[in-house]
């Protein structure tokens, strides 16, 4: 992956709200102890996650992109449900 895309990816993941980052980490399922604890900045956790993702035992960047896309779809459908409920 080229440098600009890598920077964009780590920035995007680092800017996720903690609950969404946790959903991403849960879906990717890194080994226990791989990520810094929940009190660490999301940027530090994102770096550790991507280090694991790209390692020989990690799930690969393609899986990260797929999970991020799924999280975005889930967030949008959840938002649509809230708007629909409020309009009734």
Tab-separated table of C-alpha atoms in Angstrom:
chain	number	residue	atom	x	y	z
A	1	UNK	CA	0.000	0.000	0.000
A	2	UNK	CA	1.392	3.376	-0.926
A	3	UNK	CA	2.395	5.881	1.745
A	4	UNK	CA	-0.501	8.324	1.277
A	5	UNK	CA	-3.089	5.558	1.537
A	6	UNK	CA	-1.398	4.181	4.650
A	7	UNK	CA	-1.430	7.627	6.258
A	8	UNK	CA	-5.071	8.116	5.349
A	9	UNK	CA	-5.986	4.732	6.829
A	10	UNK	CA	-4.209	5.245	10.151
A	11	UNK	CA	-5.617	8.770	10.451
A	12	UNK	CA	-9.145	7.507	9.742
A	13	UNK	CA	-8.858	4.744	12.334
A	14	UNK	CA	-7.216	7.094	14.864
A	15	UNK	CA	-10.118	9.522	14.532
A	16	UNK	CA	-12.806	6.916	15.224
A	17	UNK	CA	-14.736	7.506	18.428
A	18	UNK	CA	-13.661	4.944	21.055
A	19	UNK	CA	-16.881	2.865	20.759
A	20	UNK	CA	-16.414	2.508	16.976
A	21	UNK	CA	-12.731	1.694	17.385
A	22	UNK	CA	-13.707	-1.013	19.863
A	23	UNK	CA	-16.198	-2.412	17.346
A	24	UNK	CA	-13.459	-2.501	14.707
A	25	UNK	CA	-11.045	-4.225	17.069
A	26	UNK	CA	-13.732	-6.716	18.138
A	27	UNK	CA	-14.530	-7.577	14.523
A	28	UNK	CA	-10.854	-8.014	13.604
A	29	UNK	CA	-10.198	-10.061	16.764
A	30	UNK	CA	-6.501	-9.440	17.475
A	31	UNK	CA	-4.908	-11.712	20.088
A	32	UNK	CA	-5.425	-10.733	23.726
A	33	UNK	CA	-2.830	-8.220	24.878
A	34	UNK	CA	-2.041	-7.067	21.344
A	35	UNK	CA	-3.591	-3.618	21.836
A	36	UNK	CA	-2.895	-1.082	24.559
A	37	UNK	CA	-5.701	-0.819	27.113
A	38	UNK	CA	-8.855	1.236	26.659
A	39	UNK	CA	-7.327	4.159	28.550
A	40	UNK	CA	-4.606	4.577	25.895
A	41	UNK	CA	-5.218	7.149	23.152
A	42	UNK	CA	-7.074	5.745	20.145
A	43	UNK	CA	-4.108	6.744	17.963
A	44	UNK	CA	-1.805	4.439	19.962
A	45	UNK	CA	-4.341	1.638	19.791
A	46	UNK	CA	-4.786	2.196	16.030
A	47	UNK	CA	-1.034	1.949	15.476
A	48	UNK	CA	-0.832	-1.300	17.466
A	49	UNK	CA	-3.849	-2.717	15.623
A	50	UNK	CA	-2.390	-1.936	12.197
A	51	UNK	CA	1.000	-3.338	13.213
A	52	UNK	CA	-0.765	-6.613	14.039
A	53	UNK	CA	-2.943	-6.463	10.904
A	54	UNK	CA	0.150	-6.262	8.684
A	55	UNK	CA	2.143	-8.862	10.608
A	56	UNK	CA	2.522	-12.438	9.421
A	57	UNK	CA	-0.253	-13.518	11.807
A	58	UNK	CA	-2.556	-10.531	11.192
A	59	UNK	CA	-5.753	-10.476	9.164
A	60	UNK	CA	-4.517	-8.147	6.395
A	61	UNK	CA	-5.484	-4.651	5.284
A	62	UNK	CA	-8.256	-5.874	2.994
A	63	UNK	CA	-10.158	-7.203	6.005
A	64	UNK	CA	-9.720	-3.867	7.801
A	65	UNK	CA	-11.201	-2.029	4.826
A	66	UNK	CA	-14.122	-4.465	4.657
A	67	UNK	CA	-14.890	-4.060	8.355
A	68	UNK	CA	-14.657	-0.255	8.134
A	69	UNK	CA	-17.115	-0.317	5.224
A	70	UNK	CA	-19.479	-2.548	7.209
A	71	UNK	CA	-19.258	-0.249	10.253
A	72	UNK	CA	-20.103	2.734	8.069
A	73	UNK	CA	-23.153	0.938	6.634
A	74	UNK	CA	-24.317	-0.098	10.097
A	75	UNK	CA	-23.928	3.472	11.384
A	76	UNK	CA	-25.880	4.883	8.442
A	77	UNK	CA	-28.716	2.356	8.796
A	78	UNK	CA	-28.858	2.999	12.550
A	79	UNK	CA	-29.088	6.745	11.884
A	80	UNK	CA	-31.876	6.156	9.334
A	81	UNK	CA	-33.835	4.104	11.903
A	82	UNK	CA	-33.530	6.899	14.492
A	83	UNK	CA	-34.737	9.505	11.986
A	84	UNK	CA	-37.658	7.274	10.960
A	85	UNK	CA	-38.657	6.731	14.591
A	86	UNK	CA	-38.560	10.463	15.312
A	87	UNK	CA	-40.763	11.257	12.317
A	88	UNK	CA	-43.618	9.072	13.607
